[in-house]
PDB file of C-alpha atoms in Angstrom:
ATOM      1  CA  UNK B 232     -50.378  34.012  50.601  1.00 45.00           C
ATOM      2  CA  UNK B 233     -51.618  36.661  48.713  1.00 46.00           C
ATOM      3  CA  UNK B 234     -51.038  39.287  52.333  1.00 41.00           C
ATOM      4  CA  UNK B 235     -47.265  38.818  51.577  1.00 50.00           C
ATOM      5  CA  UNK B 236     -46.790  40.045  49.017  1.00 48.00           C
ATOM      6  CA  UNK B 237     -47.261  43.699  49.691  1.00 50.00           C
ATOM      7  CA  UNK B 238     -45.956  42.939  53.137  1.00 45.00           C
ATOM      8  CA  UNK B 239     -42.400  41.585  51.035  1.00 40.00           C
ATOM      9  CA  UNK B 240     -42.234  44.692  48.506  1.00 44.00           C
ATOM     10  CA  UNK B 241     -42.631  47.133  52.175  1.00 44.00           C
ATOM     11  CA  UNK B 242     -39.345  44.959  53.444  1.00 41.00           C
ATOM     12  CA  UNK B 243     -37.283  45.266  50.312  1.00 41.00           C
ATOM     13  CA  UNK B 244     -37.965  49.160  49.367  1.00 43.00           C
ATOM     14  CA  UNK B 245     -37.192  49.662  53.125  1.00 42.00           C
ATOM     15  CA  UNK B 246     -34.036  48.010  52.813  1.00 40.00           C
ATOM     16  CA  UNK B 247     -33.078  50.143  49.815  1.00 44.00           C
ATOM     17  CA  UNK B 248     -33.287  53.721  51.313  1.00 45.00           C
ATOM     18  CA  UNK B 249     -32.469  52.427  54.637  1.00 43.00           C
ATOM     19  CA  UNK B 250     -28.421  53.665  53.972  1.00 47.00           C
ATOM     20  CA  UNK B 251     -26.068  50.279  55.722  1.00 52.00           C
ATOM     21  CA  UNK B 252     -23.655  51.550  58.228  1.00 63.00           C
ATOM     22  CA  UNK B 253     -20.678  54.319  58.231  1.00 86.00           C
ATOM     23  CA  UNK B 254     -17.374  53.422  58.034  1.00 95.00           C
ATOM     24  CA  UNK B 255     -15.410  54.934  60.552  1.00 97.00           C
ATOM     25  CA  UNK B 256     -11.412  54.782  60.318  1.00 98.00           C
ATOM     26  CA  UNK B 257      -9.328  56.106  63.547  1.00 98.00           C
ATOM     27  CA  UNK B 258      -5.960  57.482  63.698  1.00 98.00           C
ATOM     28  CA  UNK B 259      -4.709  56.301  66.709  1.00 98.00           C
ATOM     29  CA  UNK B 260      -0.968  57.339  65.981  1.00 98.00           C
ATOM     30  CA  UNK B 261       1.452  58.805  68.549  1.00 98.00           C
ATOM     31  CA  UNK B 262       4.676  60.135  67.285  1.00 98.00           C
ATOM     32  CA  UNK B 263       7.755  58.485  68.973  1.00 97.00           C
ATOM     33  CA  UNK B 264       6.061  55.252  69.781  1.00 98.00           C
ATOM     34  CA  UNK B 265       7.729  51.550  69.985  1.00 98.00           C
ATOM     35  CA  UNK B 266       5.811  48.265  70.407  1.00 98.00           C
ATOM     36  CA  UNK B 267       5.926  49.068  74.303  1.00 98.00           C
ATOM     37  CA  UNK B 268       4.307  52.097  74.144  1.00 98.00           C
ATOM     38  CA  UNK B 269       1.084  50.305  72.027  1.00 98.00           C
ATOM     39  CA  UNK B 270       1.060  47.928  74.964  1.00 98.00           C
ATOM     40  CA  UNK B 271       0.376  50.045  77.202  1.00 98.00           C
ATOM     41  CA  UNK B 272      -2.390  52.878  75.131  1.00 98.00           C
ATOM     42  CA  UNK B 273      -3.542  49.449  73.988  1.00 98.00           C
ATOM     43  CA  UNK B 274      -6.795  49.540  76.006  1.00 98.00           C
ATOM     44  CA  UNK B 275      -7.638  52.924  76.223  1.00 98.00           C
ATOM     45  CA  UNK B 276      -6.939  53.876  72.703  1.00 98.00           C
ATOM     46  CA  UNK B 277      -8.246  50.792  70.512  1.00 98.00           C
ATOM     47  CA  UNK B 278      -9.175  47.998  72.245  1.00 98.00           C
ATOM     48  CA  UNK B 279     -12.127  51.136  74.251  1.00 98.00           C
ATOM     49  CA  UNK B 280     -12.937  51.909  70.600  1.00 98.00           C
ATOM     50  CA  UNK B 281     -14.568  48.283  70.052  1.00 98.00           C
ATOM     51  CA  UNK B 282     -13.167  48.036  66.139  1.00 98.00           C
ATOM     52  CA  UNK B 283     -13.493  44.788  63.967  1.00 98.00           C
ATOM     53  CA  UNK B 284     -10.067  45.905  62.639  1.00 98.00           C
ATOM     54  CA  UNK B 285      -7.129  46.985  63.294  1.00 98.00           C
ATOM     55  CA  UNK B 286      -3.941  47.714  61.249  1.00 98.00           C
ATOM     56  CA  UNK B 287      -0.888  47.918  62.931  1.00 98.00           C
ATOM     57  CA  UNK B 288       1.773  49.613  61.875  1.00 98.00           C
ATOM     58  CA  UNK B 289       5.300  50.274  63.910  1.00 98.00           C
ATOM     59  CA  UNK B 290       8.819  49.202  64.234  1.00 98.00           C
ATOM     60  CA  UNK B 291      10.593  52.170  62.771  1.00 98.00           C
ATOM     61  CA  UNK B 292      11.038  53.749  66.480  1.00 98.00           C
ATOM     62  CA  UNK B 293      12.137  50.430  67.508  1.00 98.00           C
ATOM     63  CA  UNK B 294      14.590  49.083  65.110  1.00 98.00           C
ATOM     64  CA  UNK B 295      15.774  52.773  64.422  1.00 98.00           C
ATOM     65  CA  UNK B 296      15.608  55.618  66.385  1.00 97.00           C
ATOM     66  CA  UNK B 297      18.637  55.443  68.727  1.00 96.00           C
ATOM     67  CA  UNK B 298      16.857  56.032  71.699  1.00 95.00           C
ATOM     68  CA  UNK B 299      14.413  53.575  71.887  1.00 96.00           C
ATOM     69  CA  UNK B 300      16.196  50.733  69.984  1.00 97.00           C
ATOM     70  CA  UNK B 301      14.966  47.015  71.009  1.00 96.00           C
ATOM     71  CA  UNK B 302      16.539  43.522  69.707  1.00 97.00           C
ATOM     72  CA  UNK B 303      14.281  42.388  66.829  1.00 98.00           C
ATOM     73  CA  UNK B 304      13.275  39.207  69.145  1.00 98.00           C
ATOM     74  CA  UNK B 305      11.990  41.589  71.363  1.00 98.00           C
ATOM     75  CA  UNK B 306       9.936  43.495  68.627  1.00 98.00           C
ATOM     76  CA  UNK B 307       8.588  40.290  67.692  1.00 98.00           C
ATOM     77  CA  UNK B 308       7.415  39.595  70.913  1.00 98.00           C
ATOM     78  CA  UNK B 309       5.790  42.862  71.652  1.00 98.00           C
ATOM     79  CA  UNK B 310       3.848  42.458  68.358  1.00 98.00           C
ATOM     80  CA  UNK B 311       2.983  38.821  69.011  1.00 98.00           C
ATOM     81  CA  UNK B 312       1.235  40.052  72.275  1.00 98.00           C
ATOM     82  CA  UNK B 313      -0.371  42.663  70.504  1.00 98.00           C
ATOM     83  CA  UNK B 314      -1.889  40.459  67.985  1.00 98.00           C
ATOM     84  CA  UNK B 315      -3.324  38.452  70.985  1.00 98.00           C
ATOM     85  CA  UNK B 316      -4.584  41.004  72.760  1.00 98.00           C
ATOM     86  CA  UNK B 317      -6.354  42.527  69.802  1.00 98.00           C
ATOM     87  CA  UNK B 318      -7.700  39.193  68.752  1.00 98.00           C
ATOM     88  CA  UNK B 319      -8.505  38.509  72.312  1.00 98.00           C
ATOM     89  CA  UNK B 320     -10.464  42.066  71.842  1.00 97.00           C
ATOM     90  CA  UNK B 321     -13.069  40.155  69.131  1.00 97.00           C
ATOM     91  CA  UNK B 322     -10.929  41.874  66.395  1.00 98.00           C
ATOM     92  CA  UNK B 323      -9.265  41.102  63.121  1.00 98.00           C
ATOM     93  CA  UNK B 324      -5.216  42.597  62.919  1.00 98.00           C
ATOM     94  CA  UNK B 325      -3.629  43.570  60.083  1.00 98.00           C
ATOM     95  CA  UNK B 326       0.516  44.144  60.312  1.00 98.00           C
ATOM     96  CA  UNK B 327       2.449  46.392  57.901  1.00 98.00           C
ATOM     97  CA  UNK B 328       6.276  46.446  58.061  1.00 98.00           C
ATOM     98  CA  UNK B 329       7.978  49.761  58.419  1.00 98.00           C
ATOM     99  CA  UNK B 330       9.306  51.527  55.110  1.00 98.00           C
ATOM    100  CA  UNK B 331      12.291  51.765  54.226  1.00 98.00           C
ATOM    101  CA  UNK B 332      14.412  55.116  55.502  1.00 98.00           C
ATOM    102  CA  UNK B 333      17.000  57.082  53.674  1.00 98.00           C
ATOM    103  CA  UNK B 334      20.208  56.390  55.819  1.00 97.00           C
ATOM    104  CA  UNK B 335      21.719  59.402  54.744  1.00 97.00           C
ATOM    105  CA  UNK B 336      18.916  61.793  56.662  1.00 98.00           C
ATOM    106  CA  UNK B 337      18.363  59.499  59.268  1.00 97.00           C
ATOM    107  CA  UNK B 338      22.127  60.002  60.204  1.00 97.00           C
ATOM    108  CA  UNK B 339      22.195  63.698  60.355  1.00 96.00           C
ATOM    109  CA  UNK B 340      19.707  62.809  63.457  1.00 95.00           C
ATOM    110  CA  UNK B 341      20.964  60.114  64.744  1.00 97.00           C
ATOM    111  CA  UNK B 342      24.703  58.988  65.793  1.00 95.00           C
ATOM    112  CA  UNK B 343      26.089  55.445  63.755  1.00 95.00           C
ATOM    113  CA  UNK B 344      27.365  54.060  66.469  1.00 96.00           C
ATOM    114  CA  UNK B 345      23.641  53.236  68.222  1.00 95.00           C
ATOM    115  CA  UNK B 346      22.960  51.297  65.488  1.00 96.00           C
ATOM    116  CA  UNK B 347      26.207  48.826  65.956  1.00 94.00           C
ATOM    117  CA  UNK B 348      27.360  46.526  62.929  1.00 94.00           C
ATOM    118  CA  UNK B 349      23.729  46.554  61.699  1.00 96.00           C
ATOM    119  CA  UNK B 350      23.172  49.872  59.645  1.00 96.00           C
ATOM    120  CA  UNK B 351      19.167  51.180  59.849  1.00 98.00           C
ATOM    121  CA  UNK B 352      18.407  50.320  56.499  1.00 97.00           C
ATOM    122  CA  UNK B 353      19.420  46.732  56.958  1.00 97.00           C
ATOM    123  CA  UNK B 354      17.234  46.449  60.241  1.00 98.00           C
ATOM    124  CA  UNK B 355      14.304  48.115  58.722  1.00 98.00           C
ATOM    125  CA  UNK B 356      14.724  45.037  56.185  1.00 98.00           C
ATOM    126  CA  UNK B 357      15.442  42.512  58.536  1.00 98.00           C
ATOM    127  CA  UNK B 358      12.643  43.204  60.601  1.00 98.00           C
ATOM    128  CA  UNK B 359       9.920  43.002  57.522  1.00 98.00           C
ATOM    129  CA  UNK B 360      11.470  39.688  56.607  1.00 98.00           C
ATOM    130  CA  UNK B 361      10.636  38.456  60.312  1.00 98.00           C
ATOM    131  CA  UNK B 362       7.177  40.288  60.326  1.00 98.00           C
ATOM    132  CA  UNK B 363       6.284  38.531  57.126  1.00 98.00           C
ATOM    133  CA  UNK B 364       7.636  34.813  58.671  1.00 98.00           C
ATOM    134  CA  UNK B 365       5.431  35.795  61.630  1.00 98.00           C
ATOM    135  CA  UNK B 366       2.693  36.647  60.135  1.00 98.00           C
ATOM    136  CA  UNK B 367       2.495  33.336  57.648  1.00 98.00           C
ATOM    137  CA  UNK B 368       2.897  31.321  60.432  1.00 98.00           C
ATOM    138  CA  UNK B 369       0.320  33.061  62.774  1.00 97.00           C
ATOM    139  CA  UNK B 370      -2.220  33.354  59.620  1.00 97.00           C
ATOM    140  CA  UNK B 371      -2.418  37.144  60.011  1.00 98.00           C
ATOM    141  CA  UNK B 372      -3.060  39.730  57.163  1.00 98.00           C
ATOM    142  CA  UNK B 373       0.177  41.518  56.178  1.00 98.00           C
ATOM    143  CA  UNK B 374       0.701  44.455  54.356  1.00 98.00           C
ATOM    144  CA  UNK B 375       4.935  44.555  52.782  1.00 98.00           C
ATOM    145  CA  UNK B 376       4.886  48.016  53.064  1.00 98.00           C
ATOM    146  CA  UNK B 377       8.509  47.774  52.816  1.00 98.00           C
ATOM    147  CA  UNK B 378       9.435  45.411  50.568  1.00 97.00           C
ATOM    148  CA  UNK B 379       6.659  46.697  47.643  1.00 97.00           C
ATOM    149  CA  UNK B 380       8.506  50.464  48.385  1.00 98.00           C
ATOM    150  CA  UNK B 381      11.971  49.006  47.465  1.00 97.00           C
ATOM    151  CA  UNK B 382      11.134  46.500  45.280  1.00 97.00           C
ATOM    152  CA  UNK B 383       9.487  49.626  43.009  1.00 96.00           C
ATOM    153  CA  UNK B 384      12.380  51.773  43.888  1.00 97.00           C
ATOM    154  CA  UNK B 385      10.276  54.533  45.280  1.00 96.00           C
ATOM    155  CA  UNK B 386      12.592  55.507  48.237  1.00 97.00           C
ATOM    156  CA  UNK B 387      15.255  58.054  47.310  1.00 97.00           C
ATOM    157  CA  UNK B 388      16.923  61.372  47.561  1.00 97.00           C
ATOM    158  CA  UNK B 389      14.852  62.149  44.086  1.00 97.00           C
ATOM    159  CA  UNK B 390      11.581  64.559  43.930  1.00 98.00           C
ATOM    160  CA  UNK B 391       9.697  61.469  42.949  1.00 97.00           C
ATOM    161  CA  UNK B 392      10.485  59.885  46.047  1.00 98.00           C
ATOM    162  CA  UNK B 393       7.824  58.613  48.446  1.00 98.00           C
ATOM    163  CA  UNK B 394      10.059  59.091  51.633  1.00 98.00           C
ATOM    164  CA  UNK B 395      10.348  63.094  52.772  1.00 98.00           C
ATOM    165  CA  UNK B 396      13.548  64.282  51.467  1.00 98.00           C
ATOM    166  CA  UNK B 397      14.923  67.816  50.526  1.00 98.00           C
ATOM    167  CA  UNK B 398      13.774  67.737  47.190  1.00 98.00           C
ATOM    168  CA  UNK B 399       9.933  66.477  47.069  1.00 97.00           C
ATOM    169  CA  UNK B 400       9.568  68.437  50.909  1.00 97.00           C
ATOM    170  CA  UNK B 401      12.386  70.414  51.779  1.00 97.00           C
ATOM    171  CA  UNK B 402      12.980  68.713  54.913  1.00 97.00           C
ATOM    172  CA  UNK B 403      16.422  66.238  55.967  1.00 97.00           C
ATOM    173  CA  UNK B 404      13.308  63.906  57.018  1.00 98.00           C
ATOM    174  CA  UNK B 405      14.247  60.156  55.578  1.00 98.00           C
ATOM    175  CA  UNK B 406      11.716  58.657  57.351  1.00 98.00           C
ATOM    176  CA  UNK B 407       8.080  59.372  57.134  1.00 98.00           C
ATOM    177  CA  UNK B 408       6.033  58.869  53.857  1.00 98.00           C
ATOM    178  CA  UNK B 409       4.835  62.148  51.609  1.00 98.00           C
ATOM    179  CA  UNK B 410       1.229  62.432  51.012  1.00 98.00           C
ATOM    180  CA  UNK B 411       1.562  60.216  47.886  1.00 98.00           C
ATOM    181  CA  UNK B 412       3.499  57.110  50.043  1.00 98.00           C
ATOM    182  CA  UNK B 413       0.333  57.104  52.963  1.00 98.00           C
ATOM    183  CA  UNK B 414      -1.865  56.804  49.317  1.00 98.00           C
ATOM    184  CA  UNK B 415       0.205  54.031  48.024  1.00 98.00           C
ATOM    185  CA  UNK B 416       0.354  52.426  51.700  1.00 98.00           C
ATOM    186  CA  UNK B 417      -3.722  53.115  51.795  1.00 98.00           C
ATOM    187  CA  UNK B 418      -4.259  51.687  48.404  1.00 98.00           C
ATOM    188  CA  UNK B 419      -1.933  48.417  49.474  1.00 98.00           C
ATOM    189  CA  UNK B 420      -4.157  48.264  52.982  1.00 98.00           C
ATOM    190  CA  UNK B 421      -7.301  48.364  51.248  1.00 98.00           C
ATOM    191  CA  UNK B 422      -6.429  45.750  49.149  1.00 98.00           C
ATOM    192  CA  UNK B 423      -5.458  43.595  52.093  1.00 98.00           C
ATOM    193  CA  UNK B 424      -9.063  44.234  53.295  1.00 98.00           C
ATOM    194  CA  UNK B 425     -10.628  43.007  50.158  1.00 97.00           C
ATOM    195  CA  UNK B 426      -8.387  40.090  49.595  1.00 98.00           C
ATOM    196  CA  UNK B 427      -9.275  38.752  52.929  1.00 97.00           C
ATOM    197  CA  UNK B 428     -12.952  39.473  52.782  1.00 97.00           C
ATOM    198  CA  UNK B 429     -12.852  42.196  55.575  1.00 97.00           C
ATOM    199  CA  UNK B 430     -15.670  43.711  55.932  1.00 96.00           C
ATOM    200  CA  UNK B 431     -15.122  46.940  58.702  1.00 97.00           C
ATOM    201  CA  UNK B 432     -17.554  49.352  60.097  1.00 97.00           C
ATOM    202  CA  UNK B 433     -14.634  50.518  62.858  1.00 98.00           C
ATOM    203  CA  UNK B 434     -11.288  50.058  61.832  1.00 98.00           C
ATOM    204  CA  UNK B 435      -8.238  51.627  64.049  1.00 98.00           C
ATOM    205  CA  UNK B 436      -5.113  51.943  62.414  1.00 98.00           C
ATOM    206  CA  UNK B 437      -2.458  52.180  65.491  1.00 98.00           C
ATOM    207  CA  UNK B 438       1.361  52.926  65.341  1.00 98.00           C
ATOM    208  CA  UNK B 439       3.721  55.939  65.676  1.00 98.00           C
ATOM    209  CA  UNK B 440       4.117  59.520  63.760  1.00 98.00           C
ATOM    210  CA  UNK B 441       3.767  57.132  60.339  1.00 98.00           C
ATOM    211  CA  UNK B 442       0.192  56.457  61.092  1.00 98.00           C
ATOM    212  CA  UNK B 443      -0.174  59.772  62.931  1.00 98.00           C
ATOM    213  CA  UNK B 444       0.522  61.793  59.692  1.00 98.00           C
ATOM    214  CA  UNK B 445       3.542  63.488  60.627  1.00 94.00           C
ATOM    215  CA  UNK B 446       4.037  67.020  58.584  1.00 95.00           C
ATOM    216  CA  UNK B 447       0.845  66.153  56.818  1.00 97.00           C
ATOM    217  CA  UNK B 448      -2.527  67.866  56.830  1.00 97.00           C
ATOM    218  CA  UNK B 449      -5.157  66.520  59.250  1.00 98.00           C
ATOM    219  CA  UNK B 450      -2.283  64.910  61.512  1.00 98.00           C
ATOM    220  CA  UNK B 451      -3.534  63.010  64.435  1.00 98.00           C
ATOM    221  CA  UNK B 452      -6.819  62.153  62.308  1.00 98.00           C
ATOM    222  CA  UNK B 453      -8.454  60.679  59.491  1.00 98.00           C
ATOM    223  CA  UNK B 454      -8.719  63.826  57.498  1.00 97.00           C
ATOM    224  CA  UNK B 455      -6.501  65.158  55.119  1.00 98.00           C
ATOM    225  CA  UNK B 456      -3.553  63.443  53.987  1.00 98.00           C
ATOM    226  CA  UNK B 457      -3.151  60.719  56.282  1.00 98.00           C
ATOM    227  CA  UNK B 458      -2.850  57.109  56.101  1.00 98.00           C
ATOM    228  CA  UNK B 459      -6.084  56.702  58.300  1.00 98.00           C
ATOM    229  CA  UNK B 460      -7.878  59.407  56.028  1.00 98.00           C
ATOM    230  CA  UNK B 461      -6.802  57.658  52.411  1.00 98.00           C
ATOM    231  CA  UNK B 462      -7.742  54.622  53.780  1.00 98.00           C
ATOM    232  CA  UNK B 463     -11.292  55.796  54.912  1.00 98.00           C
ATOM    233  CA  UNK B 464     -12.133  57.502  51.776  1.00 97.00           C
ATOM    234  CA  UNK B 465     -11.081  54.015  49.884  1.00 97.00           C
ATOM    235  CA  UNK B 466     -13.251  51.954  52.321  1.00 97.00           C
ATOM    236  CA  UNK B 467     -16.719  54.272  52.227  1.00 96.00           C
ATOM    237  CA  UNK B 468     -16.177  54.768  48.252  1.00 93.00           C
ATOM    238  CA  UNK B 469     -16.075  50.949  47.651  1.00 87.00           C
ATOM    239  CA  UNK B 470     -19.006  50.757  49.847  1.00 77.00           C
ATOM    240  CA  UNK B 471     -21.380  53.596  48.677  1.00 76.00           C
ATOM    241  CA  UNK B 472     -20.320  51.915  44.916  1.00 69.00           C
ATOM    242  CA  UNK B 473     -21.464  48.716  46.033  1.00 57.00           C
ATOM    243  CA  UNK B 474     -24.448  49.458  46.288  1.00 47.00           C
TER     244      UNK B 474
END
C-alpha cells in the first residue's frame, strides 16, 4: 500500500495544473432571420458545431417585421421542431422570448396595416406568453427576456432605455437591445445555465440580428458587446473562479 501513495499525490497535483476545458460560446446570428430560416442553417451552422447547448433566441422577424410575418401557431411549430432537432443533436436548448419593441420606431419602418388588428407590441407579448406555455409543458429552459424587460420598465423612448432609441443611440431603431440590454439578457441566460445545472464547454446561441449584435461592436461574434460575447465572459469567469 505504501507504492500509492506517491503514485495518488502524482494524480492529484496533475489534476491541479492540468487547466479543465475552454468554454467556447458561438454567435450564430443572421440578421433578418425567422424560425424558417434556423431550419434550414440548422445543420450547417449548429447542429456541425457539436454544442451541449444551445440558446435560441427569435421571433421578432416573425411576429413583426412585415415581410416575413407568420401566424403564432406556425412560430410555435417551427420552434417545436427546432427543439427536436437540437435535442435529437445530443444537445440541451434553451428558448428566450423576443423583447419587447418600441411601436413608435418600428412604425416609421414598417406600414400598420401588415400587422392587422394585432399591433407589434401585443404580438411580441402574445408570443412570450405561448413560448413560456410551451416551454413548461415540453420541460425546456426558458429565458422571459420579454416579460423581465417590461415588467422592470426598461423599454422606452428614455436614455436609460435598453431598446435603441434616439436618445441612448441616436438611431429610430425600436428593436434591438443596447450594449447594456445583451448584458442584462447575458446575465438572465447565465442564470438559466446555473439554475438548471448546465454545465457547457460549446454553447451556440442561434437567432437573428438580436443574437448577431446588430450596431454593436464584435457583430457576428462573441467579442465585444454581444449577447454571445457577455455571455462567454460570464461562463469562463464562473469557471476559472471555481476553481
Amino acid at each position: 500500500m505504501h507504492f500509492q501513495t506517491p503514485f495518488l499525490i502524482t494524480i492529484l497535483l496533475f489534476a491541479a495544473i492540468v487547466p479543465s476545458p475552454a468554454i467556447d460560446v458561438f454567435n450564430e446570428g443572421v440578421p433578418g432571420n425567422s424560425t424558417r430560416d434556423l431550419l434550414k442553417r440548422l445543420d450547417g451552422d449548429v447542429l456541425a458545431l457539436q454544442p451541449d447547448v444551445v440558446v435560441v433566441l427569435a421571433g421578432t422577424n416573425d411576429r413583426i417585421n412585415s415581410k416575413k410575418l407568420v401566424t403564432l401557431p406556425d412560430y410555435l411549430a417551427n420552434q417545436q421542431t427546432l427543439v427536436q432537432r437540437i435535442q435529437e443533436g445530443g444537445a440541451t436548448v434553451i428558448l428566450i422570448s423576443p423583447p419587447p419593441c418600441i411601436t413608435s420606431l418600428l412604425l416609421t419602418r414598417h406600414e400598420v396595416k401588415a400587422y392587422g388588428d394585432q399591433p407589434p407590441e401585443e404580438r411580441l407579448r402574445s408570443t412570450a406568453t405561448a413560448l413560456k406555455q410551451f416551454c413548461h409543458d415540453e420541460k425546456i429552459p426558458f429565458v422571459d427576456f420579454h416579460s423581465w424587460l417590461t415588467e422592470t420598465g426598461q423599454v422606452h423612448l428614455g436614455t436609460e432605455s435598453v431598446i435603441r432609441n434616439p436618445q441612448n443611440s441616436g438611431s429610430k431603431d425600436g428593436v434591438h437591445p443596447t450594449a447594456e440590454g445583451y448584458r442584462l439578457l447575458a446575465s438572465l441566460v447565465h442564470k438559466a445555465i446555473v439554475t438548471h445545472q448546465l454545465h457547457p464547454e460549446r454553447l451556440v446561441c442561434f437567432g437573428d440580428s438580436i443574437t448577431h449584435g446588430s450596431s454593436m461592436h464584435g457583430a457576428g461574434t462573441s467579442e465585444g458587446d454581444t449577447f454571445p460575447a457577455q455571455l462567454q465572459r460570464l461562463l469562463r469567469s464562473a469557471k476559472d473562479g471555481s476553481h
